[in-house]
Short mmCIF file of C-alpha atoms in Angstrom, two decimals:
data_model
loop_
_atom_site.label_atom_id
_atom_site.label_comp_id
_atom_site.label_asym_id
_atom_site.label_seq_id
_atom_site.Cartn_x
_atom_site.Cartn_y
_atom_site.Cartn_z
CA MET A 210 140.74 230.05 128.39
CA SER A 211 140.57 231.97 131.61
CA ALA A 212 141.45 231.08 135.15
CA THR A 213 142.15 232.88 138.40
CA LYS A 214 144.82 232.21 140.98
CA GLY A 215 144.50 234.77 143.70
CA SER A 216 144.25 238.00 141.75
CA GLU A 217 145.91 236.53 138.64
CA VAL A 218 143.78 236.11 135.53
CA HIS A 219 144.59 234.34 132.27
CA PHE A 220 142.29 235.14 129.35
CA ASP A 221 142.41 234.00 125.72
CA PRO A 222 139.79 235.70 123.52
CA TYR A 223 140.81 233.40 120.66
CA ALA A 224 139.64 230.20 122.39
CA HIS A 225 136.35 228.73 121.18
CA GLU A 226 135.31 227.86 124.73
CA VAL A 227 135.45 231.56 125.55
CA HIS A 228 133.27 232.42 122.56
CA ASP A 229 130.67 229.87 123.70
CA ASP A 230 130.09 231.83 126.92
CA PRO A 231 132.48 234.75 127.51
CA TYR A 232 130.52 236.44 130.27
CA PRO A 233 131.96 234.58 133.30
CA TYR A 234 135.42 235.35 131.92
CA TYR A 235 134.60 239.03 131.54
CA ALA A 236 133.25 239.13 135.09
CA ARG A 237 136.57 237.79 136.38
CA LEU A 238 138.45 240.35 134.33
CA ARG A 239 136.37 243.21 135.75
CA LYS A 240 136.89 241.96 139.29
CA HIS A 241 140.52 240.82 139.24
CA ALA A 242 142.20 242.45 136.22
CA PRO A 243 140.20 245.32 134.71
CA VAL A 244 143.35 246.43 132.89
CA TYR A 245 144.67 243.07 131.73
CA TYR A 246 147.87 242.30 129.83
CA ASN A 247 148.24 239.14 127.77
CA GLU A 248 151.95 238.35 127.74
CA GLU A 249 151.71 235.60 125.14
CA HIS A 250 150.36 237.84 122.39
CA GLY A 251 151.29 241.25 123.79
CA TYR A 252 148.04 243.17 124.08
CA TRP A 253 145.97 244.86 126.78
CA LEU A 254 142.26 244.46 127.49
CA LEU A 255 139.97 247.01 129.15
CA SER A 256 136.76 245.54 130.57
CA LYS A 257 135.20 248.30 132.72
CA TRP A 258 132.64 250.76 131.39
CA ASP A 259 134.46 253.93 132.48
CA ASP A 260 137.79 252.80 131.00
CA CYS A 261 136.31 251.80 127.65
CA TYR A 262 134.29 255.02 127.50
CA GLU A 263 137.37 257.18 128.05
CA ALA A 264 139.37 255.19 125.49
CA PHE A 265 136.66 255.70 122.86
CA ARG A 266 136.71 259.44 123.50
CA ASP A 267 140.50 259.85 123.58
CA VAL A 268 141.31 259.30 119.92
CA GLU A 269 144.71 260.96 120.25
CA THR A 270 145.85 258.25 122.68
CA PHE A 271 143.85 255.31 121.30
CA SER A 272 144.12 255.24 117.53
CA SER A 273 142.00 253.28 115.05
CA THR A 274 144.60 253.26 112.28
CA ALA A 275 145.83 249.70 112.98
CA GLY A 276 142.32 248.30 112.51
CA PRO A 277 139.58 246.94 114.79
CA ALA A 278 141.06 243.45 115.22
CA LEU A 279 142.86 242.78 118.47
CA GLU A 280 145.92 241.33 116.75
CA ALA A 281 148.41 243.95 115.65
CA GLN A 282 148.42 245.16 112.08
CA GLN A 283 151.23 247.45 111.00
CA ASP A 284 149.02 249.20 108.46
CA ALA A 285 145.36 248.20 108.39
CA ASN A 286 144.89 250.28 105.23
CA ALA A 287 147.69 248.58 103.29
CA GLY A 288 144.94 246.76 101.37
CA TYR A 289 141.79 248.80 100.96
CA PRO A 290 141.27 251.88 103.18
CA MET A 291 138.19 251.89 105.42
CA PHE A 292 137.10 254.83 107.52
CA ILE A 293 136.70 252.50 110.52
CA ASN A 294 140.53 252.33 110.38
CA MET A 295 141.06 256.09 110.25
CA ASP A 296 141.59 258.93 112.69
CA PRO A 297 140.74 262.58 112.09
CA PRO A 298 140.98 264.39 109.77
CA ASP A 299 140.55 261.56 107.23
CA HIS A 300 137.87 259.87 109.32
CA THR A 301 135.98 263.15 109.77
CA ARG A 302 136.03 263.86 106.04
CA ILE A 303 134.65 260.49 104.98
CA ARG A 304 132.17 260.15 107.85
CA LYS A 305 130.70 263.56 107.01
CA LEU A 306 130.22 262.42 103.43
CA ILE A 307 128.32 259.29 104.47
CA GLN A 308 126.47 260.47 107.56
CA SER A 309 123.95 262.58 105.68
CA LEU A 310 122.85 259.43 103.84
CA MET A 311 122.24 257.53 107.09
CA LEU A 312 119.92 260.00 108.81
CA PRO A 313 116.97 258.49 110.73
CA LYS A 314 114.37 259.82 108.26
CA ARG A 315 116.11 258.08 105.37
CA ILE A 316 116.62 254.85 107.33
CA TYR A 317 113.06 254.63 108.68
CA ALA A 318 111.76 254.90 105.13
CA LEU A 319 113.04 251.32 104.74
CA GLU A 320 110.73 249.92 107.43
CA GLN A 321 108.03 248.57 105.13
CA TYR A 322 110.59 247.03 102.81
CA ILE A 323 112.25 245.28 105.76
CA ARG A 324 108.90 244.09 107.11
CA ASP A 325 107.76 242.73 103.76
CA LYS A 326 111.09 240.96 103.31
CA ALA A 327 110.89 239.44 106.80
CA VAL A 328 107.41 238.07 106.12
CA SER A 329 108.45 236.69 102.74
CA LEU A 330 111.34 234.79 104.31
CA ILE A 331 109.33 233.26 107.18
CA THR A 332 106.09 232.43 105.34
CA PRO A 333 107.40 229.50 103.24
CA HIS A 334 108.28 227.65 106.45
CA LEU A 335 104.99 228.13 108.31
CA GLU A 336 103.38 224.93 107.04
CA LYS A 337 106.47 222.85 107.83
CA GLY A 338 106.70 223.96 111.46
CA TYR A 339 110.49 224.28 111.45
CA MET A 340 113.25 226.47 110.02
CA ASP A 341 116.73 227.70 110.76
CA LEU A 342 116.34 231.26 112.00
CA THR A 343 119.86 232.13 110.90
CA GLN A 344 120.29 230.30 107.60
CA ASP A 345 116.69 230.79 106.40
CA PHE A 346 116.13 234.26 107.78
CA ALA A 347 118.65 236.31 109.79
CA ALA A 348 121.54 235.72 107.39
CA LEU A 349 119.43 236.69 104.39
CA LEU A 350 117.53 239.80 105.42
CA PRO A 351 120.38 242.15 106.46
CA MET A 352 122.35 241.13 103.36
CA ASP A 353 119.32 241.93 101.21
CA VAL A 354 118.80 245.32 102.86
CA ILE A 355 122.42 246.38 102.67
CA SER A 356 122.55 245.13 99.08
CA THR A 357 119.81 247.57 98.11
CA MET A 358 122.07 250.32 99.44
CA ILE A 359 125.26 249.20 97.67
CA HIS A 360 123.66 247.68 94.56
CA VAL A 361 124.75 244.08 95.03
CA PRO A 362 122.35 242.08 92.79
CA GLU A 363 120.32 239.27 94.35
CA LYS A 364 122.22 236.62 92.40
CA ASP A 365 125.47 237.68 94.13
CA GLN A 366 124.23 238.13 97.69
CA ASP A 367 124.90 234.60 98.95
CA THR A 368 128.42 234.72 97.53
CA VAL A 369 129.22 238.09 99.11
CA ARG A 370 127.76 236.97 102.44
CA GLY A 371 129.83 233.78 102.27
CA TRP A 372 133.01 235.77 101.80
CA ALA A 373 132.07 238.02 104.73
CA ASP A 374 131.52 234.91 106.88
CA ASP A 375 134.88 233.49 105.83
CA LEU A 376 136.65 236.76 106.53
CA ILE A 377 135.63 236.94 110.19
CA TYR A 378 135.81 233.22 111.08
CA ARG A 379 138.66 232.13 113.36
CA GLU A 380 139.85 228.62 114.16
CA ASP A 381 140.21 227.65 117.81
CA GLY A 382 143.19 229.58 119.18
CA GLN A 383 143.87 231.30 115.84
CA PHE A 384 145.78 234.54 116.27
CA GLY A 385 145.98 236.63 113.12
CA LEU A 386 144.66 235.86 109.64
CA ASN A 387 144.77 232.51 107.86
CA GLU A 388 144.43 231.65 104.17
CA ARG A 389 140.63 231.42 104.40
CA ASN A 390 140.39 234.94 105.83
CA ILE A 391 142.87 236.43 103.36
CA ASN A 392 141.22 234.84 100.32
CA ALA A 393 137.83 236.12 101.45
CA TYR A 394 139.22 239.64 101.84
CA PHE A 395 140.69 239.71 98.35
CA ASN A 396 137.59 238.12 96.83
CA LEU A 397 135.50 240.91 98.35
CA GLY A 398 137.99 243.45 97.08
CA LYS A 399 137.88 242.12 93.52
CA TYR A 400 134.10 241.99 93.63
CA PHE A 401 133.61 245.60 94.75
CA ASP A 402 136.33 246.79 92.38
CA GLN A 403 134.37 245.34 89.47
CA LEU A 404 130.98 246.44 90.83
CA ALA A 405 132.12 250.03 91.39
CA THR A 406 133.63 250.18 87.91
CA GLU A 407 130.46 248.84 86.30
CA LEU A 408 128.15 251.19 88.21
CA SER A 409 130.23 254.36 88.14
CA ASP A 410 128.40 256.00 85.21
CA LYS A 411 125.09 254.20 85.59
CA LEU A 412 124.35 255.66 89.04
CA GLU A 413 124.91 259.33 88.23
CA GLY A 414 122.02 261.30 89.71
CA VAL A 415 120.78 258.40 91.85
CA ASP A 416 120.24 259.35 95.50
CA ASP A 417 121.57 256.53 97.64
CA ILE A 418 124.65 255.73 99.66
CA PHE A 419 126.73 253.89 97.04
CA SER A 420 125.87 256.44 94.38
CA ALA A 421 127.11 259.20 96.69
CA VAL A 422 130.36 257.34 97.25
CA LEU A 423 130.86 256.86 93.51
CA GLN A 424 130.08 260.54 92.92
CA ALA A 425 132.69 261.46 95.52
CA GLU A 426 135.19 259.35 93.59
CA ARG A 427 134.34 261.17 90.35
CA GLU A 428 134.86 264.50 92.13
CA GLY A 429 138.23 263.42 93.49
CA LYS A 430 137.06 263.33 97.13
CA LEU A 431 137.60 259.58 97.37
CA THR A 432 139.98 257.21 95.63
CA HIS A 433 138.81 254.05 93.88
CA GLU A 434 140.45 252.08 96.70
CA ASP A 435 138.33 254.07 99.20
CA VAL A 436 135.20 252.95 97.35
CA ILE A 437 136.27 249.31 97.41
CA GLY A 438 137.03 249.51 101.13
CA PHE A 439 133.64 251.08 101.75
CA GLY A 440 131.91 248.20 99.96
CA ILE A 441 133.84 245.61 101.98
CA LEU A 442 133.07 247.42 105.23
CA LEU A 443 129.33 247.57 104.56
CA ALA A 444 129.24 243.93 103.45
CA ILE A 445 130.67 242.98 106.86
CA ALA A 446 129.41 245.60 109.32
CA GLY A 447 126.03 245.98 107.65
CA ASN A 448 125.47 242.25 107.49
CA GLU A 449 127.37 240.12 110.00
CA THR A 450 126.67 242.05 113.19
CA THR A 451 122.93 242.44 112.53
CA THR A 452 122.58 238.80 111.50
CA LYS A 453 124.23 237.68 114.73
CA LEU A 454 122.20 240.09 116.85
CA ILE A 455 118.91 238.68 115.55
CA GLY A 456 120.06 235.18 116.44
CA ASN A 457 121.25 236.27 119.87
CA MET A 458 117.91 237.92 120.61
CA CYS A 459 115.91 234.88 119.48
CA TYR A 460 118.07 232.75 121.76
CA ARG A 461 117.76 235.04 124.79
CA LEU A 462 113.98 235.32 124.45
CA TRP A 463 113.79 231.53 124.21
CA GLN A 464 115.93 231.23 127.33
CA HIS A 465 113.80 233.82 129.14
CA LYS A 466 110.29 232.83 128.17
CA ASP A 467 108.80 235.23 130.71
CA GLN A 468 110.44 238.08 128.78
CA ARG A 469 109.14 236.71 125.49
CA GLN A 470 105.63 236.56 126.96
CA MET A 471 105.95 240.18 128.06
CA LEU A 472 106.65 241.12 124.44
CA LEU A 473 103.72 239.07 123.19
CA ASP A 474 101.46 240.79 125.71
CA ASP A 475 102.89 244.25 125.03
CA PRO A 476 104.65 244.61 121.65
CA SER A 477 105.42 248.27 122.46
CA LEU A 478 108.29 246.96 124.60
CA MET A 479 110.17 245.76 121.53
CA SER A 480 112.47 248.77 121.18
CA LYS A 481 113.51 248.39 124.83
CA ALA A 482 114.03 244.67 124.29
CA VAL A 483 116.36 245.38 121.38
CA GLU A 484 118.41 247.77 123.53
CA GLU A 485 118.61 245.23 126.35
CA THR A 486 119.81 242.55 123.95
CA LEU A 487 122.44 244.93 122.61
CA ARG A 488 123.60 245.54 126.17
CA PHE A 489 123.31 241.99 127.45
CA ASP A 490 124.43 239.93 124.45
CA GLY A 491 125.37 242.27 121.62
CA SER A 492 127.06 240.75 118.61
CA THR A 493 130.09 243.05 118.81
CA GLN A 494 132.28 241.86 121.67
CA MET A 495 135.38 244.01 121.49
CA ILE A 496 137.29 246.38 119.25
CA GLY A 497 141.01 247.03 118.96
CA ARG A 498 142.98 250.24 119.30
CA GLN A 499 146.65 251.25 119.03
CA VAL A 500 148.23 253.15 121.94
CA MET A 501 149.81 256.33 120.55
CA LYS A 502 151.45 257.59 123.76
CA ASP A 503 152.13 256.18 127.19
CA VAL A 504 149.02 256.24 129.37
CA VAL A 505 148.31 255.03 132.91
CA ILE A 506 144.98 253.32 133.63
CA ARG A 507 144.24 251.99 137.12
CA GLY A 508 147.94 251.99 137.92
CA LYS A 509 148.94 250.07 134.76
CA THR A 510 151.12 251.73 132.12
CA LEU A 511 150.11 251.10 128.52
CA LYS A 512 153.05 252.04 126.31
CA LYS A 513 153.15 253.72 122.93
CA GLY A 514 152.79 251.19 120.13
CA GLU A 515 150.97 248.53 122.16
CA ARG A 516 147.59 247.07 121.21
CA VAL A 517 144.55 247.33 123.47
CA GLY A 518 141.14 245.70 123.16
CA LEU A 519 138.07 247.55 124.39
CA CYS A 520 135.77 244.80 125.71
CA ILE A 521 132.58 246.69 125.03
CA ILE A 522 130.20 243.85 125.86
CA SER A 523 131.95 243.43 129.21
CA ALA A 524 131.63 247.17 129.80
CA SER A 525 127.92 246.88 129.09
CA ARG A 526 127.66 244.33 131.89
CA ASP A 527 129.69 246.36 134.38
CA GLU A 528 128.11 245.98 137.83
CA GLU A 529 129.22 249.51 138.74
CA LYS A 530 127.30 250.91 135.78
CA TYR A 531 124.11 248.80 135.70
CA GLU A 532 122.01 247.42 138.51
CA ASN A 533 121.57 243.64 138.18
CA ALA A 534 123.86 243.84 135.16
CA ASP A 535 123.83 240.07 134.54
CA SER A 536 120.02 239.94 134.39
CA TYR A 537 118.23 240.05 131.04
CA ASP A 538 115.44 242.56 131.60
CA ILE A 539 113.66 243.90 128.52
CA THR A 540 112.02 246.69 130.52
CA ARG A 541 115.44 248.22 131.26
CA GLY A 542 115.84 249.80 127.82
CA SER A 543 119.15 251.53 128.58
CA ARG A 544 120.62 253.16 125.47
CA ASP A 545 123.98 254.08 127.03
CA HIS A 546 125.45 250.62 126.38
CA MET A 547 128.51 250.30 124.17
CA ALA A 548 127.16 247.96 121.52
CA PHE A 549 127.64 250.64 118.86
CA GLY A 550 130.79 252.12 120.34
CA LYS A 551 131.13 255.70 121.57
CA GLY A 552 132.60 258.95 120.35
CA ILE A 553 133.57 259.72 116.77
CA HIS A 554 133.64 256.04 115.83
CA SER A 555 130.15 255.23 117.08
CA CYS A 556 128.49 252.99 114.52
CA ILE A 557 127.13 255.01 111.62
CA GLY A 558 124.65 252.21 110.87
CA ALA A 559 123.19 251.99 114.39
CA ASN A 560 119.75 253.27 113.35
CA LEU A 561 119.56 250.74 110.52
CA ALA A 562 120.59 247.86 112.79
CA ARG A 563 118.03 248.84 115.43
CA LEU A 564 115.27 249.09 112.84
CA GLU A 565 116.13 245.76 111.20
CA VAL A 566 116.26 243.86 114.48
CA GLN A 567 113.06 245.43 115.83
CA VAL A 568 111.06 244.71 112.68
CA CYS A 569 112.46 241.19 112.36
CA MET A 570 111.64 240.30 115.95
CA GLU A 571 108.14 241.76 115.63
CA GLU A 572 107.45 239.51 112.67
CA ILE A 573 109.05 236.44 114.26
CA LEU A 574 106.89 236.82 117.36
CA ARG A 575 103.80 237.54 115.27
CA LEU A 576 104.21 234.57 112.94
CA ILE A 577 105.91 231.95 115.13
CA PRO A 578 105.38 233.11 118.73
CA ASP A 579 105.80 229.64 120.22
CA TYR A 580 109.14 228.81 118.60
CA GLU A 581 111.36 226.34 120.41
CA ILE A 582 115.10 226.15 119.75
CA ASP A 583 116.78 222.81 119.12
CA GLU A 584 119.75 223.60 121.36
CA ALA A 585 121.75 220.61 120.09
CA GLY A 586 121.66 222.13 116.60
CA LEU A 587 122.99 225.54 117.59
CA LYS A 588 126.27 226.45 115.89
CA ARG A 589 128.38 229.55 116.42
CA THR A 590 130.77 231.62 114.43
CA TYR A 591 134.09 232.08 116.20
CA ASN A 592 135.73 235.47 116.31
CA PRO A 593 137.02 237.65 119.17
CA ASN A 594 135.17 240.69 117.79
CA VAL A 595 131.84 239.26 116.62
CA ARG A 596 129.77 236.71 118.53
CA GLY A 597 126.66 234.92 117.35
CA PHE A 598 125.13 231.88 115.73
CA THR A 599 125.50 230.48 112.23
CA HIS A 600 122.60 228.05 112.86
CA VAL A 601 119.53 228.49 115.08
CA PRO A 602 117.15 225.60 114.29
CA VAL A 603 113.62 226.12 115.61
CA THR A 604 110.32 224.27 115.65
CA PHE A 605 106.88 225.82 116.08
CA THR A 606 103.20 225.05 115.59
CA PRO A 607 102.61 224.58 111.83
CA LYS A 608 100.11 226.87 110.15
CA SER A 609 98.10 225.77 107.14
CA SER A 610 97.86 228.12 104.19
#
């Protein structure tokens, strides 16, 4: 919940009502408390573009080692290490290993596979004239694509995706992890432990991302725990955020039918539309950092050891950065938003996410251009870091086979 009394602001990123529409709350933060301290839980929030940008760049002051969640974790790598929770030099070492496997040329080679998969998921629903764009489509495609990269068989994909969903879900007002989250984490860990063990020898000589990670383990460059953490990270980051972004974009184009018509009239605008959705309603809302030394921002002193959340979606709506920042304009096409972070921790899968969303939206608008959302049936996931829908029921003009 958020309220203002004079210049005072109270903001709870764990409240479901905030997740339903956080943007008025972020606007009040930017105006009244751009460097905000939550006394109840003991963390700071940065909501302006310049402040978030500098925090992303200053990795010596704002560390990733306590994990991306806003709530404090004494050692985010106490379970399975993930390079999202690392600072240099460990982060640099592992990112360099993976980055060569995520180059644009390699990613764009997946375009036809993604397009064929998108069509195969939508087509069975064309005669019925209705489907759930999340459950029947957006939740399935990214999981399928990432599974081809980490060798999760089709029979296991729903289970892995379910654990990823459970891991990020938060009850109203929940601060920290509950039993559902913890069980999901350890289920994912057990799964990727077994998968990595089974595939270790079978994938020698195969040229893909999981094979490279397993090869690095054989060469002593990564531990087995590193491999497990990598699998968990891709199952979440390579699935949840893209799934939610597709749903968010479908919703925004339904809300702004003039923008949808522009895309129908000129499909070449799609890449710009994806960027505008990332800026305007990206699925990643904020990311946590640990303050490593006292730092003063806008007259406020953040002390060593304190937690700080970088409200990247608020930064991407900063009125001092973008003209008409609260307007959804697919012709804007700005790529300097913070949806994929900045600096050394900028999302290594950004090219894949952009490609998946662009291809998916092209096929949605080609096959069901007149879709209408049943707003009463919309359901959200609830998490301070990730925002999006678990259900987006739509109707459209049926097509006979």
